[in-house]
Coordinates of C-alpha atoms in Angstrom, one line a residue:
Chain A
M227 CA -14.2 60.8 11.8
S228 CA -13.5 58.8 8.7
R229 CA -15.6 58.2 5.6
F230 CA -13.8 55.8 3.4
V231 CA -14.5 55.2 -0.3
H232 CA -12.5 52.4 -1.8
V233 CA -11.6 53.7 -5.3
A234 CA -10.1 51.9 -8.3
A235 CA -8.7 54.2 -11.0
A236 CA -9.3 51.9 -14.0
Q237 CA -6.8 52.9 -16.7
L238 CA -7.4 51.5 -20.2
G239 CA -4.7 50.8 -22.7
P240 CA -5.5 51.8 -26.3
I241 CA -8.7 51.0 -28.1
Q242 CA -8.3 50.5 -31.8
R243 CA -11.0 51.5 -34.3
S244 CA -11.5 47.8 -35.2
D245 CA -12.3 46.9 -31.5
S246 CA -16.0 46.3 -31.1
R247 CA -18.1 47.7 -28.2
R248 CA -18.3 44.1 -27.0
D249 CA -14.4 43.8 -26.9
V250 CA -14.2 47.0 -24.9
V251 CA -17.0 46.2 -22.5
A252 CA -15.3 42.9 -21.8
R253 CA -12.2 44.9 -20.7
L254 CA -14.4 47.2 -18.5
L255 CA -16.1 44.2 -16.9
A256 CA -12.7 42.7 -16.1
H257 CA -11.8 45.9 -14.3
L258 CA -15.1 45.8 -12.4
H259 CA -14.4 42.2 -11.3
H260 CA -10.8 42.9 -10.3
A261 CA -11.8 46.0 -8.4
H262 CA -14.5 44.1 -6.6
E263 CA -11.9 41.5 -5.6
M264 CA -9.9 44.3 -4.1
G265 CA -12.9 45.5 -2.1
C266 CA -13.6 48.6 -4.1
H267 CA -16.8 50.6 -4.1
L268 CA -16.2 52.8 -7.1
V269 CA -14.4 52.2 -10.4
V270 CA -13.4 55.3 -12.5
F271 CA -13.0 54.7 -16.2
P272 CA -11.5 57.1 -18.7
E273 CA -13.1 59.6 -21.0
L274 CA -14.6 58.2 -24.2
A275 CA -14.0 54.8 -22.7
L276 CA -16.1 52.8 -25.2
T277 CA -14.3 53.7 -28.4
T278 CA -11.1 54.9 -29.9
F279 CA -10.5 58.6 -29.5
F280 CA -12.3 59.4 -32.8
P281 CA -11.8 63.2 -32.8
R282 CA -8.4 62.5 -34.2
W283 CA -10.1 62.0 -37.6
Y284 CA -11.9 64.4 -39.8
M285 CA -15.1 62.8 -40.9
E286 CA -17.7 64.2 -43.3
D287 CA -20.1 61.2 -43.3
P288 CA -22.6 61.5 -40.4
E289 CA -23.1 57.8 -40.3
E290 CA -19.4 57.2 -40.0
L291 CA -19.3 59.7 -37.1
N292 CA -22.4 58.5 -35.4
A293 CA -21.0 55.0 -35.0
F294 CA -18.9 56.3 -32.2
Y295 CA -21.8 57.7 -30.1
E296 CA -24.2 56.1 -27.7
R297 CA -27.9 56.8 -28.4
E298 CA -29.0 55.3 -25.0
M299 CA -27.3 54.6 -21.7
P300 CA -27.5 51.8 -20.8
G301 CA -27.8 50.4 -24.3
P302 CA -27.7 46.9 -25.6
E303 CA -23.9 46.5 -25.4
T304 CA -23.5 48.5 -22.1
R305 CA -26.4 47.1 -20.0
I306 CA -24.2 44.4 -18.7
L307 CA -22.0 47.0 -17.1
F308 CA -24.9 48.2 -15.0
D309 CA -26.2 44.8 -14.3
T310 CA -22.7 43.7 -13.1
A311 CA -22.3 46.8 -11.0
A312 CA -25.6 46.1 -9.3
R313 CA -24.7 42.5 -8.7
L314 CA -21.3 43.2 -7.3
G315 CA -22.4 46.3 -5.4
I316 CA -19.8 48.5 -7.1
G317 CA -20.4 51.9 -8.7
F318 CA -18.6 53.4 -11.7
Y319 CA -17.8 56.6 -13.6
L320 CA -17.8 56.2 -17.4
G321 CA -17.0 58.6 -20.2
Y322 CA -18.6 58.2 -23.6
A323 CA -19.8 60.1 -26.6
E324 CA -23.5 60.9 -26.2
L325 CA -26.0 61.4 -29.0
A326 CA -29.0 63.0 -27.5
V327 CA -32.2 64.0 -29.2
E328 CA -33.5 67.2 -27.6
Q329 CA -36.7 68.8 -28.9
G330 CA -36.3 66.7 -32.0
V331 CA -32.7 67.9 -32.6
E332 CA -29.7 65.6 -32.5
R333 CA -27.0 66.9 -30.1
R334 CA -23.6 65.4 -29.4
Y335 CA -21.8 65.7 -26.1
N336 CA -18.6 64.4 -24.5
T337 CA -20.3 62.9 -21.5
A338 CA -19.6 61.1 -18.2
I339 CA -22.0 59.4 -16.0
L340 CA -21.8 58.3 -12.3
V341 CA -23.5 55.0 -11.5
G342 CA -24.2 54.0 -8.0
R343 CA -23.6 50.7 -6.3
D344 CA -27.2 49.7 -7.2
G345 CA -26.4 50.1 -10.9
K346 CA -28.5 53.2 -11.3
I347 CA -27.3 56.4 -12.8
V348 CA -26.7 59.1 -10.1
G349 CA -25.7 61.9 -12.4
K350 CA -24.5 63.0 -15.8
Y351 CA -21.9 65.5 -16.8
R352 CA -21.3 67.0 -20.2
K353 CA -17.8 68.4 -20.9
V354 CA -17.5 72.1 -20.5
H355 CA -14.0 72.8 -21.8
L356 CA -13.8 71.2 -25.3
P357 CA -10.3 71.5 -26.6
G358 CA -8.9 71.5 -30.1
H359 CA -10.6 72.9 -33.2
D360 CA -13.7 72.8 -35.3
Q361 CA -12.3 72.8 -38.8
H362 CA -10.2 70.3 -40.7
E363 CA -6.5 71.3 -40.2
P364 CA -4.6 69.0 -42.6
W365 CA -1.2 70.3 -41.4
R366 CA -1.6 68.4 -38.1
A367 CA -0.2 64.9 -37.7
F368 CA -3.7 64.1 -36.4
Q369 CA -6.8 66.1 -35.8
H370 CA -8.3 67.1 -32.4
L371 CA -11.9 67.9 -33.5
E372 CA -13.7 68.0 -30.2
K373 CA -15.0 71.5 -31.0
R374 CA -16.6 70.0 -34.2
Y375 CA -18.0 66.8 -32.9
F376 CA -19.4 67.9 -29.5
E377 CA -21.4 70.8 -28.1
P378 CA -20.2 72.0 -24.7
G379 CA -22.0 71.3 -21.5
D380 CA -23.0 74.3 -19.4
D381 CA -22.2 73.6 -15.8
F382 CA -20.1 71.7 -13.2
G383 CA -22.5 70.0 -10.8
V384 CA -21.9 67.7 -7.8
W385 CA -23.8 64.7 -6.6
Q386 CA -24.3 63.1 -3.2
A387 CA -23.1 59.5 -3.6
F388 CA -20.7 57.0 -2.0
G389 CA -21.1 58.8 1.3
G390 CA -19.8 62.1 0.1
V391 CA -20.0 64.9 -2.4
M392 CA -18.8 63.8 -5.8
G393 CA -17.9 65.9 -8.9
M394 CA -17.2 65.0 -12.5
A395 CA -15.0 66.5 -15.1
L396 CA -13.4 65.4 -18.4
C397 CA -9.9 65.7 -19.8
N398 CA -9.1 69.3 -20.8
D399 CA -11.4 70.5 -17.9
R400 CA -8.5 69.5 -15.6
R401 CA -6.2 72.2 -16.9
W402 CA -8.6 75.0 -15.8
S403 CA -8.5 76.1 -12.2
E404 CA -12.2 77.2 -12.6
T405 CA -13.2 73.6 -13.0
Y406 CA -12.1 72.6 -9.5
R407 CA -13.2 75.9 -7.9
V408 CA -16.8 75.7 -9.2
M409 CA -17.1 72.2 -7.8
G410 CA -15.1 73.2 -4.6
L411 CA -17.7 75.9 -4.1
Q412 CA -20.3 73.2 -4.0
G413 CA -18.4 71.2 -1.4
A414 CA -16.9 68.6 -3.7
E415 CA -14.9 66.0 -1.8
M416 CA -13.9 63.8 -4.8
I417 CA -13.6 64.8 -8.4
L418 CA -13.7 62.0 -11.0
L419 CA -11.9 62.8 -14.2
G420 CA -11.2 60.7 -17.3
Y421 CA -8.9 61.8 -20.0
N422 CA -7.4 61.0 -23.5
T423 CA -4.2 63.1 -23.9
P424 CA -1.8 62.7 -26.8
V425 CA 1.8 63.1 -25.9
H426 CA 2.2 65.3 -29.0
N427 CA 0.3 68.6 -29.2
P428 CA 0.6 69.7 -32.8
P429 CA 0.2 73.5 -32.2
A430 CA 2.8 73.4 -29.4
P431 CA 5.2 70.5 -29.8
E432 CA 7.8 72.3 -27.7
H433 CA 5.7 71.2 -24.6
D434 CA 5.5 67.5 -25.5
D435 CA 8.2 66.4 -23.1
L436 CA 6.3 68.1 -20.2
S437 CA 2.9 66.5 -20.9
M438 CA 3.1 64.2 -17.8
F439 CA 4.4 67.0 -15.6
H440 CA 1.5 69.2 -16.6
N441 CA -1.0 66.4 -16.2
H442 CA -0.1 65.9 -12.6
L443 CA 0.5 69.6 -11.8
V444 CA -3.0 70.7 -12.6
M445 CA -4.7 67.8 -10.8
Q446 CA -2.5 68.1 -7.7
A447 CA -3.1 71.9 -7.6
G448 CA -6.8 71.5 -8.1
A449 CA -7.0 68.9 -5.3
Y450 CA -5.0 71.0 -2.8
Q451 CA -6.6 74.4 -3.6
N452 CA -10.1 72.9 -3.0
G453 CA -9.3 70.3 -0.3
T454 CA -10.7 67.5 -2.5
W455 CA -9.7 64.1 -3.8
V456 CA -9.1 64.0 -7.5
V457 CA -9.1 60.7 -9.4
G458 CA -7.6 61.1 -12.9
V459 CA -7.8 58.2 -15.3
A460 CA -6.1 57.9 -18.6
K461 CA -6.8 56.0 -21.8
A462 CA -3.1 55.4 -22.5
G463 CA -0.7 53.9 -25.0
K464 CA -0.4 53.8 -28.7
E465 CA -3.9 54.1 -30.2
E466 CA -4.2 54.2 -34.0
G467 CA -0.6 55.3 -34.3
C468 CA -1.1 58.1 -31.7
E469 CA 0.9 57.9 -28.4
M470 CA -1.3 58.9 -25.4
I471 CA 0.0 59.6 -21.9
G472 CA -0.8 57.4 -19.0
G473 CA -0.2 58.9 -15.6
T474 CA -3.5 57.7 -14.0
S475 CA -3.4 58.8 -10.4
I476 CA -5.5 59.2 -7.2
I477 CA -4.6 62.5 -5.5
A478 CA -5.4 63.3 -1.9
P479 CA -6.7 66.7 -0.7
S480 CA -3.1 67.4 0.3
G481 CA -2.2 67.3 -3.4
E482 CA -0.1 64.2 -2.9
I483 CA -0.4 61.3 -5.3
V484 CA -1.4 58.3 -3.2
A485 CA -1.8 55.7 -6.0
A486 CA -0.8 55.6 -9.6
C487 CA -0.5 53.4 -12.7
S488 CA 2.9 52.6 -14.1
T489 CA 2.0 51.0 -17.5
K490 CA 0.2 52.3 -20.6
G491 CA -2.2 49.4 -20.6
D492 CA -5.3 48.2 -18.7
E493 CA -4.3 48.7 -15.1
L494 CA -5.9 49.5 -11.7
A495 CA -4.6 52.0 -9.2
I496 CA -6.3 51.6 -5.9
A497 CA -6.7 53.7 -2.8
R498 CA -8.7 53.7 0.4
C499 CA -9.8 57.3 0.3
D500 CA -11.0 59.0 3.5
L501 CA -13.4 61.8 2.5
D502 CA -12.9 63.4 5.9
L503 CA -9.4 64.3 5.0
C504 CA -10.9 67.1 3.0
Q505 CA -11.9 68.9 6.2
S506 CA -8.5 69.9 7.4
Y507 CA -8.0 71.9 4.2
K508 CA -11.6 73.1 3.7
S509 CA -11.7 74.4 7.3
T510 CA -8.3 76.1 7.5
T511 CA -6.2 77.4 4.6
F512 CA -9.1 76.9 2.1
N513 CA -12.0 78.0 4.3
F514 CA -13.5 79.8 1.4
D515 CA -16.0 81.8 3.5
R516 CA -13.2 83.3 5.6
H517 CA -10.6 83.9 3.0
R518 CA -11.9 84.2 -0.6
R519 CA -12.4 87.7 -2.1
P520 CA -14.9 87.4 -4.9
E521 CA -15.1 91.2 -5.1
A522 CA -11.6 91.0 -6.6
Y523 CA -12.4 88.2 -9.1
G524 CA -14.8 90.0 -11.4
R525 CA -12.7 89.5 -14.6
I526 CA -13.0 85.7 -14.2
T527 CA -16.7 85.8 -15.1
S528 CA -17.0 89.1 -16.9
Q529 CA -14.5 88.4 -19.7
R530 CA -13.5 85.4 -21.7
G531 CA -10.2 86.3 -23.4
A532 CA -7.2 88.2 -22.1
T533 CA -7.1 92.0 -22.5
P534 CA -3.5 93.0 -22.1
P535 CA -2.8 96.7 -21.7
Q536 CA -1.9 98.7 -24.8
P537 CA 1.8 98.6 -25.4
V538 CA 3.5 101.9 -24.5
A539 CA 6.8 103.3 -25.8
A540 CA 9.7 101.9 -23.9
Chain B
M822 CA 11.3 86.9 -30.8
S823 CA 12.8 87.2 -27.4
R824 CA 12.3 89.8 -24.7
F825 CA 14.7 89.1 -21.9
V826 CA 14.4 90.4 -18.3
H827 CA 17.3 89.5 -16.1
V828 CA 15.7 88.8 -12.7
A829 CA 17.2 88.3 -9.3
A830 CA 15.0 86.6 -6.7
A831 CA 16.4 88.2 -3.6
Q832 CA 15.7 86.0 -0.6
L833 CA 16.2 87.3 2.8
G834 CA 17.1 85.4 5.9
P835 CA 15.4 86.3 9.1
I836 CA 14.9 89.8 10.3
Q837 CA 14.8 90.0 14.1
R838 CA 12.8 92.6 16.0
S839 CA 15.9 94.3 17.2
D840 CA 17.2 94.8 13.6
S841 CA 16.9 98.5 12.6
R842 CA 15.6 99.7 9.3
R843 CA 19.2 100.7 8.6
D844 CA 20.4 97.2 9.2
V845 CA 17.8 95.7 6.8
V846 CA 18.3 98.3 4.1
A847 CA 22.0 97.5 4.1
R848 CA 21.1 93.9 3.3
L849 CA 18.8 95.0 0.5
L850 CA 21.5 97.3 -0.9
A851 CA 23.9 94.4 -0.9
H852 CA 21.4 92.4 -2.9
L853 CA 21.0 95.3 -5.4
H854 CA 24.8 95.5 -5.8
H855 CA 25.2 91.8 -6.3
A856 CA 22.3 91.5 -8.7
H857 CA 23.8 94.4 -10.7
E858 CA 27.2 92.6 -10.8
M859 CA 25.2 89.7 -12.3
G860 CA 23.7 91.9 -15.0
C861 CA 20.2 91.9 -13.6
H862 CA 17.5 94.4 -14.4
L863 CA 15.0 93.6 -11.7
V864 CA 15.4 92.5 -8.0
V865 CA 12.5 90.9 -6.3
F866 CA 12.5 91.3 -2.5
P867 CA 10.1 89.4 -0.1
E868 CA 6.8 90.5 1.6
L869 CA 7.3 92.8 4.6
A870 CA 10.9 93.0 3.7
L871 CA 11.8 95.9 6.0
T872 CA 10.9 94.4 9.3
T873 CA 10.4 91.2 11.2
F874 CA 7.0 89.5 10.4
F875 CA 5.2 91.3 13.2
P876 CA 1.7 89.8 12.8
R877 CA 3.0 87.0 14.9
W878 CA 2.4 89.1 18.0
Y879 CA -0.7 90.5 19.5
M880 CA -0.2 94.2 20.2
E881 CA -2.7 96.6 21.8
D882 CA -0.5 99.7 21.8
P883 CA -0.9 101.5 18.5
E884 CA 2.5 103.1 18.8
E885 CA 4.2 99.7 19.2
L886 CA 2.3 98.5 16.1
N887 CA 2.9 101.6 14.0
A888 CA 6.7 101.2 14.4
F889 CA 6.5 98.4 11.8
Y890 CA 4.8 100.6 9.2
E891 CA 6.1 103.0 6.6
R892 CA 4.3 106.4 6.4
E893 CA 6.0 107.3 3.2
M894 CA 7.8 105.5 0.4
P895 CA 10.5 106.4 -0.1
G896 CA 11.1 107.6 3.4
P897 CA 14.3 108.7 5.1
E898 CA 15.6 105.2 5.6
T899 CA 14.5 103.8 2.3
R900 CA 15.4 106.6 -0.1
I901 CA 18.8 105.1 -0.6
L902 CA 17.2 102.0 -2.2
F903 CA 15.6 104.2 -4.8
D904 CA 18.7 106.3 -5.4
T905 CA 20.9 103.2 -5.7
A906 CA 18.4 101.6 -8.1
A907 CA 18.5 104.7 -10.3
R908 CA 22.3 104.9 -10.2
L909 CA 22.7 101.2 -11.1
G910 CA 19.8 101.1 -13.5
I911 CA 18.2 98.2 -11.7
G912 CA 14.5 98.1 -10.7
F913 CA 13.0 96.3 -7.7
Y914 CA 9.8 94.9 -6.1
L915 CA 9.6 95.5 -2.4
G916 CA 7.0 94.4 0.2
Y917 CA 6.4 96.5 3.3
A918 CA 3.7 97.5 5.8
E919 CA 2.0 100.7 4.6
L920 CA 0.4 103.3 6.8
A921 CA -1.7 105.5 4.6
V922 CA -3.9 108.5 5.5
E923 CA -6.9 108.5 3.3
Q924 CA -9.5 111.3 3.8
G925 CA -8.0 111.9 7.2
V926 CA -8.3 108.3 8.3
E927 CA -5.3 106.0 9.0
R928 CA -5.3 102.8 7.0
R929 CA -2.9 99.9 7.1
Y930 CA -2.1 97.7 4.1
N931 CA 0.3 94.8 3.4
T932 CA 1.8 96.4 0.3
A933 CA 4.2 95.8 -2.5
I934 CA 5.6 98.4 -5.0
L935 CA 7.4 98.0 -8.3
V936 CA 10.2 100.4 -8.9
G937 CA 11.6 101.0 -12.4
R938 CA 15.2 101.1 -13.5
D939 CA 15.0 104.9 -13.1
G940 CA 14.2 104.6 -9.4
K941 CA 10.6 105.7 -9.8
I942 CA 7.6 103.8 -8.5
V943 CA 5.7 102.1 -11.4
G944 CA 2.9 100.6 -9.4
K945 CA 1.6 99.7 -6.0
Y946 CA -0.3 96.6 -5.0
R947 CA -2.2 96.0 -1.7
K948 CA -2.6 92.4 -0.6
V949 CA -6.0 91.0 -1.4
H950 CA -6.0 87.7 0.4
L951 CA -5.1 88.4 4.0
P952 CA -4.6 85.1 5.9
G953 CA -4.9 84.4 9.6
H954 CA -7.2 85.9 12.1
D955 CA -8.3 89.2 13.6
Q956 CA -8.6 88.3 17.3
H957 CA -6.0 87.3 19.8
E958 CA -5.9 83.5 19.9
P959 CA -3.6 82.6 22.8
W960 CA -3.7 78.9 22.1
R961 CA -1.5 79.4 19.1
A962 CA 2.3 79.0 19.4
F963 CA 2.4 82.3 17.6
Q964 CA -0.2 84.6 16.2
H965 CA -1.0 85.3 12.5
L966 CA -2.9 88.6 12.9
E967 CA -2.9 89.9 9.3
K968 CA -6.7 90.2 9.3
R969 CA -6.3 92.5 12.3
Y970 CA -3.3 94.6 11.3
F971 CA -4.2 95.2 7.6
E972 CA -7.2 96.1 5.5
P973 CA -7.4 94.1 2.2
G974 CA -6.6 95.6 -1.2
D975 CA -9.4 95.4 -3.8
D976 CA -7.8 94.4 -7.1
F977 CA -5.0 92.7 -8.9
G978 CA -3.6 95.0 -11.5
V979 CA -0.8 94.8 -14.0
W980 CA 1.8 97.3 -15.1
Q981 CA 3.8 97.7 -18.3
A982 CA 7.4 97.7 -17.2
F983 CA 10.7 95.9 -17.9
G984 CA 9.5 95.4 -21.5
G985 CA 6.5 93.4 -20.6
V986 CA 3.3 93.1 -18.5
M987 CA 4.2 92.7 -14.8
G988 CA 1.8 91.7 -12.0
M989 CA 2.2 91.7 -8.2
A990 CA 0.9 89.5 -5.4
L991 CA 1.8 88.8 -1.8
C992 CA 2.2 85.5 0.1
N993 CA -1.2 83.9 0.7
D994 CA -2.4 85.3 -2.6
R995 CA -0.3 82.6 -4.3
R996 CA -2.5 79.8 -2.9
W997 CA -5.6 81.1 -4.8
S998 CA -5.9 80.3 -8.4
E999 CA -8.0 83.4 -8.8
T1000 CA -4.9 85.6 -8.1
Y1001 CA -3.1 84.3 -11.2
R1002 CA -6.2 84.2 -13.4
V1003 CA -7.2 87.8 -12.8
M1004 CA -3.7 88.9 -13.8
G1005 CA -3.6 86.4 -16.6
L1006 CA -6.8 87.9 -18.0
Q1007 CA -4.8 91.2 -18.1
G1008 CA -2.0 89.6 -20.1
A1009 CA 0.5 89.2 -17.2
E1010 CA 3.8 87.9 -18.4
M1011 CA 5.6 88.0 -15.0
I1012 CA 4.1 87.9 -11.5
L1013 CA 6.2 89.0 -8.6
L1014 CA 5.4 87.6 -5.3
G1015 CA 7.1 87.9 -1.9
Y1016 CA 6.1 85.7 1.1
N1017 CA 6.6 85.0 4.8
T1018 CA 5.4 81.5 5.5
P1019 CA 5.9 79.7 8.8
V1020 CA 6.7 76.0 8.5
H1021 CA 4.1 75.5 11.3
N1022 CA 0.5 76.3 10.7
P1023 CA -1.2 76.2 14.1
P1024 CA -4.7 75.4 12.9
A1025 CA -3.4 72.5 10.7
P1026 CA -0.1 71.2 11.9
E1027 CA -0.8 68.0 10.0
H1028 CA 0.3 69.8 6.9
D1029 CA 3.5 71.2 8.2
D1030 CA 5.7 68.7 6.4
L1031 CA 4.1 69.6 3.1
S1032 CA 4.7 73.4 3.3
M1033 CA 7.4 73.4 0.7
F1034 CA 5.5 71.1 -1.7
H1035 CA 2.4 73.3 -1.4
N1036 CA 4.5 76.5 -1.9
H1037 CA 5.9 75.2 -5.2
L1038 CA 2.7 73.5 -6.3
V1039 CA 0.6 76.6 -6.3
M1040 CA 3.1 78.8 -8.0
Q1041 CA 4.0 76.3 -10.7
A1042 CA 0.3 75.7 -11.4
G1043 CA -0.4 79.4 -11.5
A1044 CA 2.5 80.0 -14.0
Y1045 CA 1.5 77.1 -16.3
Q1046 CA -2.3 77.8 -16.3
N1047 CA -1.7 81.4 -17.3
G1048 CA 1.4 81.1 -19.4
T1049 CA 3.3 83.6 -17.1
W1050 CA 6.6 83.7 -15.3
V1051 CA 6.3 83.7 -11.5
V1052 CA 9.0 84.9 -9.2
G1053 CA 8.4 83.8 -5.6
V1054 CA 10.7 85.2 -2.9
A1055 CA 10.8 84.1 0.7
K1056 CA 11.8 85.7 3.9
A1057 CA 13.2 82.5 5.4
G1058 CA 14.8 80.9 8.4
K1059 CA 14.4 81.2 12.1
E1060 CA 12.9 84.6 12.9
E1061 CA 12.1 85.4 16.5
G1062 CA 11.9 81.7 17.2
C1063 CA 9.6 81.0 14.3
E1064 CA 10.9 78.8 11.4
M1065 CA 9.9 80.1 8.0
I1066 CA 10.2 78.2 4.7
G1067 CA 12.6 79.3 2.0
G1068 CA 11.9 77.8 -1.4
T1069 CA 12.5 81.1 -3.3
S1070 CA 12.2 80.2 -7.0
I1071 CA 11.8 81.6 -10.5
I1072 CA 9.2 79.6 -12.4
A1073 CA 8.9 79.6 -16.2
P1074 CA 5.5 79.7 -18.1
S1075 CA 5.9 76.0 -18.5
G1076 CA 5.6 75.6 -14.7
E1077 CA 9.2 74.5 -14.4
I1078 CA 11.5 75.9 -11.7
V1079 CA 14.4 77.4 -13.5
A1080 CA 16.3 79.0 -10.6
A1081 CA 16.0 78.5 -6.8
C1082 CA 17.6 79.3 -3.5
S1083 CA 19.0 76.5 -1.4
T1084 CA 19.6 78.2 1.9
K1085 CA 17.5 80.0 4.5
G1086 CA 19.6 83.1 4.4
D1087 CA 20.2 86.1 2.2
E1088 CA 20.7 84.6 -1.2
L1089 CA 20.1 85.4 -4.9
A1090 CA 18.5 83.1 -7.4
I1091 CA 19.0 84.5 -10.9
A1092 CA 17.5 83.8 -14.3
R1093 CA 17.5 85.3 -17.7
C1094 CA 13.7 85.2 -18.4
D1095 CA 12.4 85.4 -21.9
L1096 CA 8.9 87.0 -21.7
D1097 CA 8.2 85.7 -25.2
L1098 CA 8.1 82.2 -23.8
C1099 CA 4.6 83.1 -22.5
Q1100 CA 3.2 83.1 -26.0
S1101 CA 3.5 79.4 -26.7
Y1102 CA 1.1 78.8 -23.8
K1103 CA -1.1 81.9 -24.1
S1104 CA -1.7 81.2 -27.8
T1105 CA -2.4 77.4 -27.6
T1106 CA -3.6 75.4 -24.6
F1107 CA -4.3 78.6 -22.6
N1108 CA -5.7 80.7 -25.4
F1109 CA -8.4 82.1 -23.1
D1110 CA -10.6 83.5 -25.8
R1111 CA -10.8 80.2 -27.6
H1112 CA -11.1 77.9 -24.6
R1113 CA -12.4 79.6 -21.5
R1114 CA -16.1 79.2 -20.6
P1115 CA -17.0 82.0 -18.2
E1116 CA -20.7 81.2 -18.5
A1117 CA -19.9 78.1 -16.4
Y1118 CA -17.9 79.9 -13.8
G1119 CA -20.7 82.0 -12.2
R1120 CA -20.2 80.7 -8.7
I1121 CA -16.6 82.0 -8.6
T1122 CA -17.8 85.6 -8.3
S1123 CA -21.4 85.1 -7.1
Q1124 CA -20.5 83.3 -3.8
R1125 CA -17.7 83.5 -1.3
G1126 CA -18.1 80.4 0.8
A1127 CA -18.8 76.8 -0.2
T1128 CA -22.5 75.7 -0.3
P1129 CA -22.4 71.9 -0.1
P1130 CA -25.7 70.1 -0.9
Q1131 CA -27.8 69.1 2.1
P1132 CA -26.9 65.6 3.3
V1133 CA -29.3 63.0 2.3
A1134 CA -30.0 59.7 4.1
A1135 CA -27.5 57.1 2.9

């Protein structure tokens, strides 16, 4: 059997602070049109794909901060994406900063939505693993204030769409094996994942030259270990003086990269993905029901931090 | 700060069924001596390092089966390993089939022990993730009856030894992200891991050409995602007509392979491993206490198999 989804991983080059929503949406629309020309069913955009990566700045003025968030989706500037998707019959995954009002309280999330080929929202995911810090740390070359500007989401769901079981994640989620496993345990066949990753990590600059290796390593392992496709999509290039990795790639359930971008700009990587390829992993080596041993995994859910043994005298 | 452990990953070529324990122990002793000449503190042997990989045969006669197990460790044929270790001041990890008598009942485990530089056993680990099957499946080119011949262990522990926090795992354990995480949550700084992996996987021959890629992928991801060294050691080559992968490697907390074997025979890969390299991962990207979200991981321990959503009409 074969169940093909034609996927475009729609990398974006940098978005500068002075770029308007209209400027950015025009680039997203160009991606939608090009992907449609290539016969694609699904376009995967990056994390925070409507603005520059604003957590790099410490902001005290709520109005300054709020300008980076969407209060509704679709909103006036983004409705054209949904209308175009419906007209072309092409769905999309889009990351953006969400400002929600819940029981009268403003809440901010780092969010992704999945939109079907009819232009309707299929599902929403709010980022679980927020990286960085929540206080201003002036010693850094740039801030990474996701823990300040967002509240975490509380679950990894899956959605039936595009003929299979689709999952969503965002950026730092991809470094955590739990992300893939929680979706794998729900039968995920394709995990969509946008990211913004600076080459330079201020607390650990000694790893900077490995940023691309780590990017691929975690996504390839997550794909193989759960027998699922992974579509990882970067916002790349030099944004407001900060270099961000590219490395957009479509990864098969084998862990192999089957399509990739090679620039740091707006670029499509395209693959004809057979969701039924998942089965030869999910039914053999990673037949969870036969081979997993949750009774030995207790620490994964019962503790957050590491608890090394007390040092003993040598 | 630096805390160096000088490690030899002591790959073994094939062990045929006709090879005696004495033959095999002589090869292990040669590895101990060569590693000592290279200034090593710790030698890591493969899984089931004292015999051929006997789960490839279906056996009904308990006596025939029991011949592959150790009833005591050290025993008459293995005591010289412990004595030599103590004399050279070099520790070792050794995988073997264990026949234990617990409350009068014979129990069989796929076991590894860690022996200190004084020749004394520091810890014992019994394989948690037993692969394969428990019934004779004559359609296979060879059997993989680990689920028949062993009972599973029930935990991943760590031990303070060699100046750090050491963990143990065996073969199929390495494919499961939970293996590394449960030890990472106990502060593991080096995970020792022997394996016997046929190139050919009868239920999924379509993956055979990827067996080495998968071998490295899972160990490299496990190292990086937990900021730990991983020492993966093969029994390799053509054993009783069955080709087994090599790929023995020492992997840094960065996920990089820093030493490797290039043959399918008895061979040492050696590295001077600084356990303090773990810290730059454990204290930043993989600072578990800051960044993990166990409240979103519930499925990992609450369910064994995958529970995909019910298909809906397209």
